[in-house]
Short mmCIF file of the C-alpha atoms (twelve columns), coordinates in Angstrom:
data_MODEL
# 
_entry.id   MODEL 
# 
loop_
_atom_site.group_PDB 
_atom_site.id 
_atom_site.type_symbol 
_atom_site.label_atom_id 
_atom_site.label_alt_id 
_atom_site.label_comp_id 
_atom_site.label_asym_id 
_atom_site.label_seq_id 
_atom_site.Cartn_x 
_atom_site.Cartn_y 
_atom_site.Cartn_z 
_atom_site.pdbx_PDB_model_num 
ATOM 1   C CA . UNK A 1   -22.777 40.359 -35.005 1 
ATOM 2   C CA . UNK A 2   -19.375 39.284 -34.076 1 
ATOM 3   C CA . UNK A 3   -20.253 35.592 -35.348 1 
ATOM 4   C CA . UNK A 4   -20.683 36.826 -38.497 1 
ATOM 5   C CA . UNK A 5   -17.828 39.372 -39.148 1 
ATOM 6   C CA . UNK A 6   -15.932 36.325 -37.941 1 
ATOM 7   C CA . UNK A 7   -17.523 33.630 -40.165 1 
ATOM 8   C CA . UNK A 8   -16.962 36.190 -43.123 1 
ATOM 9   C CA . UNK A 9   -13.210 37.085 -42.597 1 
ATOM 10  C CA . UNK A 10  -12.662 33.595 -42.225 1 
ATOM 11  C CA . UNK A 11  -14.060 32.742 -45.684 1 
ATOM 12  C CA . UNK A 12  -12.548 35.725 -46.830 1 
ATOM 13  C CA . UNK A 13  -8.660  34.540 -45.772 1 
ATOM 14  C CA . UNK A 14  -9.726  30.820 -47.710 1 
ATOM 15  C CA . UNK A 15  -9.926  33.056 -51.080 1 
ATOM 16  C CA . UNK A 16  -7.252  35.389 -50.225 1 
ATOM 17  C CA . UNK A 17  -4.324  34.069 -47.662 1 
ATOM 18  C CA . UNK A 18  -4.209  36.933 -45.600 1 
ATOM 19  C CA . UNK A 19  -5.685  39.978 -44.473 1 
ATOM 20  C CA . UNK A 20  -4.492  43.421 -43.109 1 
ATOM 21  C CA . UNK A 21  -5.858  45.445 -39.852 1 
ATOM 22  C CA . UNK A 22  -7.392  47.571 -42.971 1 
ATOM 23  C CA . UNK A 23  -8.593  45.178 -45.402 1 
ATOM 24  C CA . UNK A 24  -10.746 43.679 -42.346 1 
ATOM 25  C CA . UNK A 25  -12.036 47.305 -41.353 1 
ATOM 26  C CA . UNK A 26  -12.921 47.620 -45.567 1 
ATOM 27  C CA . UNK A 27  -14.563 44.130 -45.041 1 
ATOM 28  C CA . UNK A 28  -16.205 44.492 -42.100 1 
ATOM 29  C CA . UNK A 29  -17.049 47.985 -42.173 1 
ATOM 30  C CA . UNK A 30  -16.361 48.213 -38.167 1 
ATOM 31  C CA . UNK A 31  -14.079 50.543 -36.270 1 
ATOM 32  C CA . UNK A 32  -10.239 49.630 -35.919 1 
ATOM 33  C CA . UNK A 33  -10.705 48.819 -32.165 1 
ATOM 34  C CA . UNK A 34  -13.888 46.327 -33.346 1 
ATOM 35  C CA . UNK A 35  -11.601 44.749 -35.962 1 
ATOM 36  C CA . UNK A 36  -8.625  44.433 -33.768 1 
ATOM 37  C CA . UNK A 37  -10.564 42.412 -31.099 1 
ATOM 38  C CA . UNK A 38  -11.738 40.487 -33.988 1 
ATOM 39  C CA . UNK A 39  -8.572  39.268 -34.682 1 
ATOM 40  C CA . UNK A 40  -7.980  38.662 -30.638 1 
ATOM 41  C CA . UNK A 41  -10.578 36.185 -30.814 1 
ATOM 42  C CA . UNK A 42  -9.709  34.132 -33.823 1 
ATOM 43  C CA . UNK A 43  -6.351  34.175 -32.663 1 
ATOM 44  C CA . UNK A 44  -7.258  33.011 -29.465 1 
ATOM 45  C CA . UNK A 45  -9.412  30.138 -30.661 1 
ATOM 46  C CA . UNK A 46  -6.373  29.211 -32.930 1 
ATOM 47  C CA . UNK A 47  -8.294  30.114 -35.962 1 
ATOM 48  C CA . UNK A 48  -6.087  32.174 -37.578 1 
ATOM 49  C CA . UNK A 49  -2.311  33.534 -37.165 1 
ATOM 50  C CA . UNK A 50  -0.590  36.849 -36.914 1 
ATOM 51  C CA . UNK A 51  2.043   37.911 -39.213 1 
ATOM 52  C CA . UNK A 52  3.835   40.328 -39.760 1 
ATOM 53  C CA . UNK A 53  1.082   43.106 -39.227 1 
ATOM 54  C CA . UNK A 54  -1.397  40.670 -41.132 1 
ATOM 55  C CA . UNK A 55  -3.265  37.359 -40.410 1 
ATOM 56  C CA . UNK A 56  -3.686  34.399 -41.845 1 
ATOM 57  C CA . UNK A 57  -4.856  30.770 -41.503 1 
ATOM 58  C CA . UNK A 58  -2.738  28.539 -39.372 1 
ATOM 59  C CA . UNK A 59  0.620   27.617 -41.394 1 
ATOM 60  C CA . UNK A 60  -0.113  29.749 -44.410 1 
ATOM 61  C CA . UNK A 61  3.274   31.418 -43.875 1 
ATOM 62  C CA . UNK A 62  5.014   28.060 -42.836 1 
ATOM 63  C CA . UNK A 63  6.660   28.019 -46.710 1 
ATOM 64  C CA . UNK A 64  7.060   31.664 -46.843 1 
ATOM 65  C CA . UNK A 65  9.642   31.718 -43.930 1 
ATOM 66  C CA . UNK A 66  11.381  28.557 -44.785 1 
ATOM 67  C CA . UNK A 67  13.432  29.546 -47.822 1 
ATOM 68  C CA . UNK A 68  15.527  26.323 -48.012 1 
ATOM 69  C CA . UNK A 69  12.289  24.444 -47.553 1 
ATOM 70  C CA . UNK A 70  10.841  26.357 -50.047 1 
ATOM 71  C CA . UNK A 71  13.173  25.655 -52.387 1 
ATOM 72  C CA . UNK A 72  12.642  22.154 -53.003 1 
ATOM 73  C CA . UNK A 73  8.951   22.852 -53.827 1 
ATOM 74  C CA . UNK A 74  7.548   22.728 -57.676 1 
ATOM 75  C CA . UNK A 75  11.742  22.854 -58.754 1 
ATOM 76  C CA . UNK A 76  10.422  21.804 -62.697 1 
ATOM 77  C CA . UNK A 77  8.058   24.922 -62.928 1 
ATOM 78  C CA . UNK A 78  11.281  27.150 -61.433 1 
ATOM 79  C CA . UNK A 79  13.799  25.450 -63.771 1 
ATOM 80  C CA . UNK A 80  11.264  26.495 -66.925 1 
ATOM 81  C CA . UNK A 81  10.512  29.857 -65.504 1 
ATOM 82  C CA . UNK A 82  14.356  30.768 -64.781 1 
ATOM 83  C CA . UNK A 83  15.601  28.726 -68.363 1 
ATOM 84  C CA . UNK A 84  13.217  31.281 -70.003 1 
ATOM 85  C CA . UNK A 85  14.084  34.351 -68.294 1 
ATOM 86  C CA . UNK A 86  17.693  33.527 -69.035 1 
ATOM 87  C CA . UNK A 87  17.271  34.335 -72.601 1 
ATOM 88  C CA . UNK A 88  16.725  37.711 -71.708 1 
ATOM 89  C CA . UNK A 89  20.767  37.412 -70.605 1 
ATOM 90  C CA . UNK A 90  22.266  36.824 -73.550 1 
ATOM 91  C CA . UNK A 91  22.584  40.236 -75.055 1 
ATOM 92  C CA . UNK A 92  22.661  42.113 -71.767 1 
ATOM 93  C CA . UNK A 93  26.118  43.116 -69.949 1 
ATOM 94  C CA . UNK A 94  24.811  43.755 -66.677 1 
ATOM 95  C CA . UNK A 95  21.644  41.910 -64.584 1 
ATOM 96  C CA . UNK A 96  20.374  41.743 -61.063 1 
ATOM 97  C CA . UNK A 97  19.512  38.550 -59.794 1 
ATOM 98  C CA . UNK A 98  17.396  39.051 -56.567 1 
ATOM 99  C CA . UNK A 99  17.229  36.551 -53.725 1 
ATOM 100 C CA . UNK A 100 14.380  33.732 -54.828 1 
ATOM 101 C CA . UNK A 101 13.715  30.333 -54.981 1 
ATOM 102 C CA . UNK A 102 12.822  30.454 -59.001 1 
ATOM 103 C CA . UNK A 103 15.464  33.412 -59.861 1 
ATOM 104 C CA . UNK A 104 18.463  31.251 -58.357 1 
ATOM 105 C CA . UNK A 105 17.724  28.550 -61.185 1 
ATOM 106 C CA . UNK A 106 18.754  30.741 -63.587 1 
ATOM 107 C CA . UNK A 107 22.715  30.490 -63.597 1 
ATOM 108 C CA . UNK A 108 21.983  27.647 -65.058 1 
ATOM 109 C CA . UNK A 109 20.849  28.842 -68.362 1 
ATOM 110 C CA . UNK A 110 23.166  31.851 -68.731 1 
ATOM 111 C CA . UNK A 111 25.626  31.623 -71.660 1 
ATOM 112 C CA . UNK A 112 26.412  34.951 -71.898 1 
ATOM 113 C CA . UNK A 113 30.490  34.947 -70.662 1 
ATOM 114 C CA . UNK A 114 30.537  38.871 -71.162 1 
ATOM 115 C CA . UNK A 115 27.351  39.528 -68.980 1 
ATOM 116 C CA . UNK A 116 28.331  41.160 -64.933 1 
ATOM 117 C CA . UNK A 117 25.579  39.500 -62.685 1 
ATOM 118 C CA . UNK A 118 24.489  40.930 -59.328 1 
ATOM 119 C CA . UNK A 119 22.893  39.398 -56.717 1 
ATOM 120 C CA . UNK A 120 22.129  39.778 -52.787 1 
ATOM 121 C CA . UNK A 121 21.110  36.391 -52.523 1 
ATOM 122 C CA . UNK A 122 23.967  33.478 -50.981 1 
ATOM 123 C CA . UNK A 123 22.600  30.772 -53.130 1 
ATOM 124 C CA . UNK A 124 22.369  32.624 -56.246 1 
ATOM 125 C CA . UNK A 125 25.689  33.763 -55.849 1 
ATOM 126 C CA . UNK A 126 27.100  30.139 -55.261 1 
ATOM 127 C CA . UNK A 127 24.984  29.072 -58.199 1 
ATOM 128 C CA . UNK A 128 26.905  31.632 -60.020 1 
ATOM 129 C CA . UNK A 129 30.582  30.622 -59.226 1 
ATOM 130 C CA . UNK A 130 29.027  26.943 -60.097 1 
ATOM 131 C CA . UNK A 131 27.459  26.984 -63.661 1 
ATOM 132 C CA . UNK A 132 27.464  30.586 -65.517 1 
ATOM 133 C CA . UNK A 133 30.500  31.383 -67.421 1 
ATOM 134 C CA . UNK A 134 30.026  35.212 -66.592 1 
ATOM 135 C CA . UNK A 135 31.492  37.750 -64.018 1 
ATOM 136 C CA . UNK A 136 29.485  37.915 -60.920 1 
ATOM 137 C CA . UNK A 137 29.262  39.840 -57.791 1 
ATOM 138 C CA . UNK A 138 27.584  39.397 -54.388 1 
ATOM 139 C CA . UNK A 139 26.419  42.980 -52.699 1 
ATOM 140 C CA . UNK A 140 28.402  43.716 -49.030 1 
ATOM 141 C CA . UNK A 141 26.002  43.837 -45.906 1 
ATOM 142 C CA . UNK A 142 24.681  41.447 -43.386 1 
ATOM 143 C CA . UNK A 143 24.016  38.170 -43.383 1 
ATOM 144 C CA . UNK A 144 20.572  36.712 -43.032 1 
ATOM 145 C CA . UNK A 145 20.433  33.398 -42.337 1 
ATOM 146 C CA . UNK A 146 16.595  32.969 -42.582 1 
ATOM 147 C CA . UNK A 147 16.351  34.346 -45.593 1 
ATOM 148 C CA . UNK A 148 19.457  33.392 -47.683 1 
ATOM 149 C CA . UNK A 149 20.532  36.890 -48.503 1 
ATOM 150 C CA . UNK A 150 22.406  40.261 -47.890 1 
ATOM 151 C CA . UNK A 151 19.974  42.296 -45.737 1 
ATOM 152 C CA . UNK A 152 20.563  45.983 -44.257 1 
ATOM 153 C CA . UNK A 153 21.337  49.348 -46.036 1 
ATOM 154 C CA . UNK A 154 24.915  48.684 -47.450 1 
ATOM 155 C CA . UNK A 155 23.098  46.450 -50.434 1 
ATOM 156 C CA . UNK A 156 20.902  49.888 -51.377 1 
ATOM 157 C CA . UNK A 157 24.003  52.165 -51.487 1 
ATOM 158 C CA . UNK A 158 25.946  49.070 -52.881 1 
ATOM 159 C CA . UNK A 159 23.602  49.234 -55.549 1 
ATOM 160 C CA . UNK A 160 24.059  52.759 -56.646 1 
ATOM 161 C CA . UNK A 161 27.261  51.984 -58.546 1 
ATOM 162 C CA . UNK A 162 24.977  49.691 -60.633 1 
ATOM 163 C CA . UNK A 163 22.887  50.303 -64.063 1 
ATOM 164 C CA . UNK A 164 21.076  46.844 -64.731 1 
ATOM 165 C CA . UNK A 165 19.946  46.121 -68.374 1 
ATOM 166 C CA . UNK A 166 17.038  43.716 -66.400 1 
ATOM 167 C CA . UNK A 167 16.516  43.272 -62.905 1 
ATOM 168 C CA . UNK A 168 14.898  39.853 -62.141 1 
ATOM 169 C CA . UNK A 169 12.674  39.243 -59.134 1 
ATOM 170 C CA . UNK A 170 9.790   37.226 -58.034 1 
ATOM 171 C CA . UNK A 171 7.302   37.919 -55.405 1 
ATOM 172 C CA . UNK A 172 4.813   36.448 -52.804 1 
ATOM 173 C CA . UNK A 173 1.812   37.400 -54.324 1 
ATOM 174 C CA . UNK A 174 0.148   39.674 -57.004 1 
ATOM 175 C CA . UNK A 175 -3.270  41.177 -57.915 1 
ATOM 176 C CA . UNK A 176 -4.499  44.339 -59.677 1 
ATOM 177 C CA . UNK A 177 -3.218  46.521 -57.310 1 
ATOM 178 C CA . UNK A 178 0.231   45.162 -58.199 1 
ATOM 179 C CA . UNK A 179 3.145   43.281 -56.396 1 
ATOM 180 C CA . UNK A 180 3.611   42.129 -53.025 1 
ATOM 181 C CA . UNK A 181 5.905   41.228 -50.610 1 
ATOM 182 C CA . UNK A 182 6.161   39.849 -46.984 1 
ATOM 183 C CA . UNK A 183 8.634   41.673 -45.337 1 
ATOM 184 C CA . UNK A 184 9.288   45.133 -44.292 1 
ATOM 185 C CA . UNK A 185 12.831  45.548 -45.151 1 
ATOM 186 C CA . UNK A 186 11.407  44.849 -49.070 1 
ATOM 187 C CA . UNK A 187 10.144  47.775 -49.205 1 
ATOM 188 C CA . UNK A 188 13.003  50.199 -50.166 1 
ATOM 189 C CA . UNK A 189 14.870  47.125 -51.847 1 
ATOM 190 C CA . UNK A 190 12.530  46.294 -54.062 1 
ATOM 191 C CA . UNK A 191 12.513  50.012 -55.028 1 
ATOM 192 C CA . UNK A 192 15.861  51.037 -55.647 1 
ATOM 193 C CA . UNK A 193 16.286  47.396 -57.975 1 
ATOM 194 C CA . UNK A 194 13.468  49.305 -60.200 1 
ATOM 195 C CA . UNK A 195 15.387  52.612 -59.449 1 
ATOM 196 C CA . UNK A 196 18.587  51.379 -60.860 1 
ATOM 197 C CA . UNK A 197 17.004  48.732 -63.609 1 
ATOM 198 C CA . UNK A 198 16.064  49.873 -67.413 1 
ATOM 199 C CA . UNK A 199 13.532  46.744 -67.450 1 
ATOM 200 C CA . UNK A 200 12.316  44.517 -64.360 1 
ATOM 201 C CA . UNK A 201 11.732  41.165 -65.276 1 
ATOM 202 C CA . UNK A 202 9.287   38.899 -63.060 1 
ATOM 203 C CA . UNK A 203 9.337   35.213 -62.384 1 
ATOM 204 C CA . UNK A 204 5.514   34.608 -61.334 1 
ATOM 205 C CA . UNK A 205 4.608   31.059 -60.282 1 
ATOM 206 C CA . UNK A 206 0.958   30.705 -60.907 1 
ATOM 207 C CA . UNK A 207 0.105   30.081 -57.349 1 
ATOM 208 C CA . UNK A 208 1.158   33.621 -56.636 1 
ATOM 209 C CA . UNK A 209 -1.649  34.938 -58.942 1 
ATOM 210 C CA . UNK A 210 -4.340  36.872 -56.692 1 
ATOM 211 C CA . UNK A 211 -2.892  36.289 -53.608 1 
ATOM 212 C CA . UNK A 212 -2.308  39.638 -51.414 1 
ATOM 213 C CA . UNK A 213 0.385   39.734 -48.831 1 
ATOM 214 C CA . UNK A 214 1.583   42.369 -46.195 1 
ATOM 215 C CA . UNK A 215 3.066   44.669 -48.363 1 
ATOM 216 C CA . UNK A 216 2.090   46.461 -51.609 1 
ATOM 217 C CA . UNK A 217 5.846   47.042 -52.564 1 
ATOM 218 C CA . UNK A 218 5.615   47.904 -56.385 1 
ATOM 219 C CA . UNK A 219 2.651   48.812 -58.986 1 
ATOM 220 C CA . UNK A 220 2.031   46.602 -62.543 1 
ATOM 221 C CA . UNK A 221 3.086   49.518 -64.374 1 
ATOM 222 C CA . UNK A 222 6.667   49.295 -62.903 1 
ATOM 223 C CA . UNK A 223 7.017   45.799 -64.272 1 
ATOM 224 C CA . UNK A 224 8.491   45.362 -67.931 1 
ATOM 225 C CA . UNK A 225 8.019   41.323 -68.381 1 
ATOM 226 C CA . UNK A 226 6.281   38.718 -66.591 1 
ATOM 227 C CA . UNK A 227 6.657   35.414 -67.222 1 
ATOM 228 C CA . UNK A 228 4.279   32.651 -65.625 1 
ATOM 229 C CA . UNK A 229 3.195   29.371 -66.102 1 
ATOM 230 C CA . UNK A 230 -0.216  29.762 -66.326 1 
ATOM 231 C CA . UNK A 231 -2.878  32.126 -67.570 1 
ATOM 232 C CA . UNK A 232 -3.765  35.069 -65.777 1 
ATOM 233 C CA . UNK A 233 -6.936  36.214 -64.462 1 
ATOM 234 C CA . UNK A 234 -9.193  38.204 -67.452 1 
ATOM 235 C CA . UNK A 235 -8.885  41.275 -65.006 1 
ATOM 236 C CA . UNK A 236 -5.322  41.450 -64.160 1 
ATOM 237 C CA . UNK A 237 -4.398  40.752 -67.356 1 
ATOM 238 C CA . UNK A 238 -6.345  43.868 -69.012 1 
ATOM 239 C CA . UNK A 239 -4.730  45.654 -66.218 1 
ATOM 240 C CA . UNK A 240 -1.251  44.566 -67.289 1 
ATOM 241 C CA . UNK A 241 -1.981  45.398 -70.963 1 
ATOM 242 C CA . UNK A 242 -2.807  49.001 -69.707 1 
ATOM 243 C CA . UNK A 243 0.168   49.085 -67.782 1 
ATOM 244 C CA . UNK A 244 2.330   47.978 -70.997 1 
ATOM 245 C CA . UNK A 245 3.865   44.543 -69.080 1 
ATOM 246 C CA . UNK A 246 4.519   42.675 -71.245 1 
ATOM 247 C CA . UNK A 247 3.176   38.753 -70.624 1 
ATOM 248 C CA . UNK A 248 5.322   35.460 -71.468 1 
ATOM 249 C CA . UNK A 249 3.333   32.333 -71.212 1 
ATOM 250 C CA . UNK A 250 4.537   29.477 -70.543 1 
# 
């Protein structure tokens, strides 16, 4: 029996990435003990990896944690993505710009020299003093070096003072049970930049589509735009129509 619970949430992490303590109880349909020395063995036998309360197949995470890395990877697709979303600037006076590999493009393309742009992220911010003609602002707090950003609770009461026309963020993965992301500390982020945004704009790379992650942070219907660079699945997308997202191919 164990043989085949392992055999099938090993072909279930090829289709999906990664897999919760839960979503292998769900799969299996054994007790949380039974699942947990599941994942004792395949880690063991170096079959899988443990993340950040999830697992996943060895070096699935490797990008994820890497932001610099990272952000040499599929740069045309990120330029078009962020040159697009930048539209969305040019009649706004105030946006967030949240720490991403795709969303830090966007400078770039903004034109707009009475727009106020806030960000948490360091290379955002020194894309901003670089290329966009606009007034800009990087939120107080500490310094993560791993992740390129302003982490900690001063950037959620820094962001209080703010109303955003658009918020724009990107993610690690998304499915029909909405928007995820890898790290605790997203959690109440990602929710006070909807909290304090009229519309939330996201950057999806396809390769994010139907991928889960360790955290469900926000639901489809909190997202106003997405805008991706390839078609999205028949399901999702009749979920996103329901959920009034709008969809911006690219």
């Amino acid at each position: 029996m164990q043989k085949e619970r392992l055999d099938l949430i090993l072909k279930t992490l090829q289709e999906k990435n990664t897999l919760t303590l839960k979503d292998i109880i769900d799969l299996t349909g054994t007790s949380r003990d039974t699942a947990r020395r599941d994942i004792v063995k395949l880690t063991e036998n170096n079959l899988v990896e443990r993340n950040y309360g999830s697992i996943s197949l060895p070096n699935t995470f490797q990008k994820l944690d890497n932001y610099l890395k990272r952000s040499d990877d599929n740069i045309d697709d990120k330029q078009e993505l962020a040159k697009q979303a930048a539209i969305f600037t040019n009649h706004a006076s105030q946006v967030y710009l949240d720490v991403s590999t795709t969303v830090e493009f966007m400078p770039r393309y903004i034109i707009n020299s009475n727009l106020f742009a806030i960000t948490n992220s360091l290379d955002t911010a020194d894309q901003l003093i670089r290329h966009a003609p606009c007034k800009s602002r990087i939120l107080g707090g500490n310094l993560d070096p791993e992740k390129r950003c302003v982490t900690g609770t001063m950037p959620c009461l820094d962001m209080e003072h703010y109303n955003f026309d658009y918020a724009f963020i990107s993610s690690v993965g998304i499915d029909e049970s909405g928007i995820y992301y890898a790290y605790e500390d997203d959690i109440d982020y990602k929710k006070k930049i909807r909290q304090q945004a009229k519309k939330v704009v996201l950057l999806l790379d396809h390769s994010k589509v139907n991928v889960k992650h360790n955290f469900k942070v926000l639901n489809l219907n909190q997202i106003d735009y997405i805008i991706t660079n390839g078609e999205l699945p028949q399901k999702l997308e009749k979920k996103l129509i329901k959920s009034k997202t709008q969809m911006i191919y690219m």
